[in-house]
Amino acid sequence: MAETTAARTRRLDEDREQAILRATYELLGEAGYQGLRVDAVAARAQASKATLYRHWPTKAELVADAVRCCKTESPPPADTGSLRGDLMAWFGEIGCFISGEEGPILAGLFMALHTDPALAAELRSMQESKLPFAEAICERAERRGEIHPGYDAGLIDEIVPALLFMHCFALGQPLDDAYLAHVVDDIVLPLLTRS
């Protein structure tokens, strides 16, 4: 009995864990959350299903750990010397992420939030706010005199990811410079500079 308990609680070595999480993330991109099967992850990672279930009792836990491990981290936005330049550069980076390899993975996960409460709880607990980035950009702009106190940097976090996501996935339109300029010039700058 003690041997069985020890086997169940034994940690995976880091390389083994990384291989399983990378396989999960890759398959998530290929099959989506609904199509992801633990046996396919086990086969790709050359691990047993028992090992996966021992360390990740639910698919939601496995997927959440894979996202934590494999999702590309956003770098802090560049200081271009102007508010408009900072916003264009940052929104361009967000646009590349959304329209790149990881965007469809996250789109599929967002859809699965409605049907899998366990996944929803896991992913919402790790939701990454862009507010610190927005605040840093706005503070720089305020120091340069481009905006005045009273702006709401939270509007950027609240509006921009949703706009870019919808434009790309719901409308099937590119997140090109013209669209980003529209978001910056016609939506975000007026909101930040209103009296």
CSV table of C-alpha atoms in Angstrom, one decimal:
chain,number,residue,atom,x,y,z
A,1,MET,CA,0.0,0.0,0.0
A,2,ALA,CA,2.8,2.5,0.9
A,3,GLU,CA,4.5,1.8,-2.4
A,4,THR,CA,1.3,2.6,-4.3
A,5,THR,CA,0.8,5.8,-2.4
A,6,ALA,CA,4.4,6.8,-3.0
A,7,ALA,CA,4.0,6.1,-6.7
A,8,ARG,CA,0.9,8.3,-6.9
A,9,THR,CA,2.5,11.3,-5.2
A,10,ARG,CA,5.8,11.1,-7.0
A,11,ARG,CA,6.6,14.3,-8.9
A,12,LEU,CA,7.4,14.1,-12.6
A,13,ASP,CA,10.8,15.3,-13.5
A,14,GLU,CA,10.8,18.7,-15.2
A,15,ASP,CA,11.6,17.4,-18.7
A,16,ARG,CA,8.9,14.8,-18.5
A,17,GLU,CA,6.3,17.4,-17.3
A,18,GLN,CA,7.4,19.8,-20.0
A,19,ALA,CA,7.0,17.2,-22.7
A,20,ILE,CA,3.5,16.3,-21.5
A,21,LEU,CA,2.4,20.0,-21.3
A,22,ARG,CA,3.9,20.8,-24.6
A,23,ALA,CA,2.1,17.9,-26.2
A,24,THR,CA,-1.1,19.0,-24.6
A,25,TYR,CA,-0.7,22.6,-26.0
A,26,GLU,CA,0.2,21.4,-29.5
A,27,LEU,CA,-2.8,19.1,-29.6
A,28,LEU,CA,-5.0,21.9,-28.2
A,29,GLY,CA,-3.9,23.9,-31.3
A,30,GLU,CA,-4.7,21.0,-33.6
A,31,ALA,CA,-7.9,19.7,-32.2
A,32,GLY,CA,-9.3,22.4,-29.9
A,33,TYR,CA,-10.4,21.8,-26.3
A,34,GLN,CA,-13.4,19.7,-27.2
A,35,GLY,CA,-11.4,17.5,-29.5
A,36,LEU,CA,-8.4,17.1,-27.1
A,37,ARG,CA,-8.1,13.5,-25.8
A,38,VAL,CA,-5.9,12.4,-23.0
A,39,ASP,CA,-4.9,9.2,-24.9
A,40,ALA,CA,-3.6,11.4,-27.8
A,41,VAL,CA,-1.6,13.5,-25.3
A,42,ALA,CA,-0.2,10.3,-23.7
A,43,ALA,CA,0.8,9.0,-27.2
A,44,ARG,CA,2.4,12.2,-28.3
A,45,ALA,CA,4.3,12.7,-25.0
A,46,GLN,CA,5.2,9.0,-24.8
A,47,ALA,CA,3.6,8.7,-21.4
A,48,SER,CA,1.0,6.5,-19.9
A,49,LYS,CA,-2.6,7.7,-19.4
A,50,ALA,CA,-2.2,6.7,-15.8
A,51,THR,CA,0.7,9.1,-15.4
A,52,LEU,CA,-1.4,11.9,-16.8
A,53,TYR,CA,-4.5,11.2,-14.7
A,54,ARG,CA,-2.3,10.8,-11.6
A,55,HIS,CA,-0.9,14.3,-12.0
A,56,TRP,CA,-3.9,16.0,-13.7
A,57,PRO,CA,-7.1,14.3,-12.6
A,58,THR,CA,-9.2,16.4,-15.0
A,59,LYS,CA,-8.7,17.6,-18.6
A,60,ALA,CA,-9.3,21.2,-17.4
A,61,GLU,CA,-6.4,21.0,-15.0
A,62,LEU,CA,-4.1,19.5,-17.7
A,63,VAL,CA,-5.1,22.2,-20.2
A,64,ALA,CA,-4.7,25.0,-17.6
A,65,ASP,CA,-1.2,23.9,-16.7
A,66,ALA,CA,-0.3,23.6,-20.4
A,67,VAL,CA,-1.5,27.1,-21.0
A,68,ARG,CA,0.5,28.4,-18.0
A,69,CYS,CA,3.6,26.6,-19.2
A,70,CYS,CA,3.5,27.2,-23.0
A,71,LYS,CA,1.6,30.5,-23.6
A,72,THR,CA,4.0,33.2,-24.8
A,73,GLU,CA,4.4,36.0,-22.3
A,74,SER,CA,3.8,39.5,-23.5
A,75,PRO,CA,6.8,41.8,-23.2
A,76,PRO,CA,6.2,45.2,-21.7
A,77,PRO,CA,5.2,47.7,-24.3
A,78,ALA,CA,7.9,49.8,-26.0
A,79,ASP,CA,8.4,53.4,-25.2
A,80,THR,CA,8.3,55.0,-28.7
A,81,GLY,CA,8.3,58.6,-27.4
A,82,SER,CA,4.6,59.3,-28.1
A,83,LEU,CA,1.3,58.0,-26.8
A,84,ARG,CA,0.1,57.2,-30.3
A,85,GLY,CA,3.3,55.4,-31.1
A,86,ASP,CA,3.2,53.4,-27.9
A,87,LEU,CA,-0.4,52.4,-28.5
A,88,MET,CA,0.3,51.4,-32.1
A,89,ALA,CA,3.3,49.3,-31.1
A,90,TRP,CA,1.5,47.6,-28.2
A,91,PHE,CA,-1.7,46.9,-30.1
A,92,GLY,CA,0.5,45.6,-33.0
A,93,GLU,CA,2.0,43.1,-30.6
A,94,ILE,CA,-1.4,42.1,-29.3
A,95,GLY,CA,-2.6,41.7,-32.9
A,96,CYS,CA,0.3,39.5,-33.8
A,97,PHE,CA,-0.4,37.3,-30.8
A,98,ILE,CA,-4.1,37.0,-31.6
A,99,SER,CA,-3.6,36.4,-35.3
A,100,GLY,CA,-0.6,34.1,-34.7
A,101,GLU,CA,-0.3,30.5,-33.7
A,102,GLU,CA,-1.7,30.9,-30.2
A,103,GLY,CA,-4.7,33.0,-31.1
A,104,PRO,CA,-6.9,30.1,-32.3
A,105,ILE,CA,-5.9,28.1,-29.2
A,106,LEU,CA,-7.2,30.8,-27.0
A,107,ALA,CA,-10.3,31.4,-29.1
A,108,GLY,CA,-11.2,27.7,-28.7
A,109,LEU,CA,-10.6,27.9,-25.0
A,110,PHE,CA,-12.9,31.0,-24.7
A,111,MET,CA,-15.7,29.0,-26.5
A,112,ALA,CA,-15.1,26.1,-24.1
A,113,LEU,CA,-15.6,28.3,-21.1
A,114,HIS,CA,-19.3,28.2,-21.7
A,115,THR,CA,-19.6,24.4,-21.6
A,116,ASP,CA,-16.9,23.4,-19.1
A,117,PRO,CA,-17.2,25.0,-15.6
A,118,ALA,CA,-14.0,23.4,-14.4
A,119,LEU,CA,-12.1,24.8,-17.3
A,120,ALA,CA,-13.7,28.2,-16.8
A,121,ALA,CA,-12.7,28.3,-13.1
A,122,GLU,CA,-9.1,27.3,-14.0
A,123,LEU,CA,-8.7,29.8,-16.8
A,124,ARG,CA,-10.4,32.7,-15.0
A,125,SER,CA,-8.0,32.2,-12.1
A,126,MET,CA,-5.1,32.9,-14.4
A,127,GLN,CA,-6.6,35.7,-16.5
A,128,GLU,CA,-3.8,38.1,-17.3
A,129,SER,CA,-4.8,41.8,-17.1
A,130,LYS,CA,-3.2,44.2,-19.5
A,131,LEU,CA,-3.9,47.1,-17.0
A,132,PRO,CA,-0.3,47.4,-15.8
A,133,PHE,CA,0.9,47.9,-19.4
A,134,ALA,CA,-1.9,50.4,-20.1
A,135,GLU,CA,-1.1,52.3,-16.9
A,136,ALA,CA,2.6,52.5,-17.8
A,137,ILE,CA,1.9,53.9,-21.3
A,138,CYS,CA,-0.6,56.4,-19.9
A,139,GLU,CA,1.8,57.5,-17.1
A,140,ARG,CA,4.5,58.2,-19.7
A,141,ALA,CA,2.1,60.1,-21.9
A,142,GLU,CA,1.0,62.2,-18.9
A,143,ARG,CA,4.6,63.0,-18.1
A,144,ARG,CA,5.1,64.1,-21.7
A,145,GLY,CA,1.9,66.3,-21.5
A,146,GLU,CA,0.0,64.3,-24.0
A,147,ILE,CA,-2.9,63.5,-21.7
A,148,HIS,CA,-4.1,65.0,-18.4
A,149,PRO,CA,-4.9,63.5,-15.1
A,150,GLY,CA,-8.3,61.9,-15.0
A,151,TYR,CA,-7.8,59.4,-17.9
A,152,ASP,CA,-9.0,55.9,-17.4
A,153,ALA,CA,-6.2,53.5,-18.4
A,154,GLY,CA,-8.6,50.6,-17.5
A,155,LEU,CA,-10.6,51.3,-20.7
A,156,ILE,CA,-7.7,50.0,-22.8
A,157,ASP,CA,-7.8,46.6,-21.0
A,158,GLU,CA,-11.5,46.6,-21.1
A,159,ILE,CA,-12.0,47.5,-24.8
A,160,VAL,CA,-8.9,46.7,-27.0
A,161,PRO,CA,-8.4,42.9,-26.6
A,162,ALA,CA,-12.1,42.4,-27.2
A,163,LEU,CA,-12.1,44.6,-30.3
A,164,LEU,CA,-9.0,42.9,-31.8
A,165,PHE,CA,-10.3,39.4,-31.0
A,166,MET,CA,-13.7,40.1,-32.6
A,167,HIS,CA,-12.2,41.8,-35.6
A,168,CYS,CA,-9.9,38.8,-36.2
A,169,PHE,CA,-12.1,35.9,-35.3
A,170,ALA,CA,-15.8,37.0,-35.6
A,171,LEU,CA,-15.3,39.2,-38.7
A,172,GLY,CA,-12.3,37.3,-40.2
A,173,GLN,CA,-10.5,40.6,-40.9
A,174,PRO,CA,-6.8,41.2,-40.6
A,175,LEU,CA,-5.3,43.1,-37.7
A,176,ASP,CA,-3.4,45.4,-40.1
A,177,ASP,CA,-2.0,48.8,-39.5
A,178,ALA,CA,-5.1,50.5,-40.9
A,179,TYR,CA,-7.3,48.8,-38.4
A,180,LEU,CA,-4.9,49.4,-35.5
A,181,ALA,CA,-4.8,53.1,-36.5
A,182,HIS,CA,-8.6,53.2,-36.4
A,183,VAL,CA,-8.6,51.7,-32.9
A,184,VAL,CA,-6.0,54.1,-31.7
A,185,ASP,CA,-7.1,57.3,-33.4
A,186,ASP,CA,-10.9,56.9,-33.4
A,187,ILE,CA,-11.5,55.0,-30.2
A,188,VAL,CA,-8.7,54.9,-27.6
A,189,LEU,CA,-7.1,58.4,-28.0
A,190,PRO,CA,-10.5,60.2,-27.8
A,191,LEU,CA,-11.4,58.2,-24.7
A,192,LEU,CA,-8.0,59.0,-23.0
A,193,THR,CA,-8.0,62.7,-23.9
A,194,ARG,CA,-11.7,63.5,-23.3
A,195,SER,CA,-12.2,66.2,-20.6
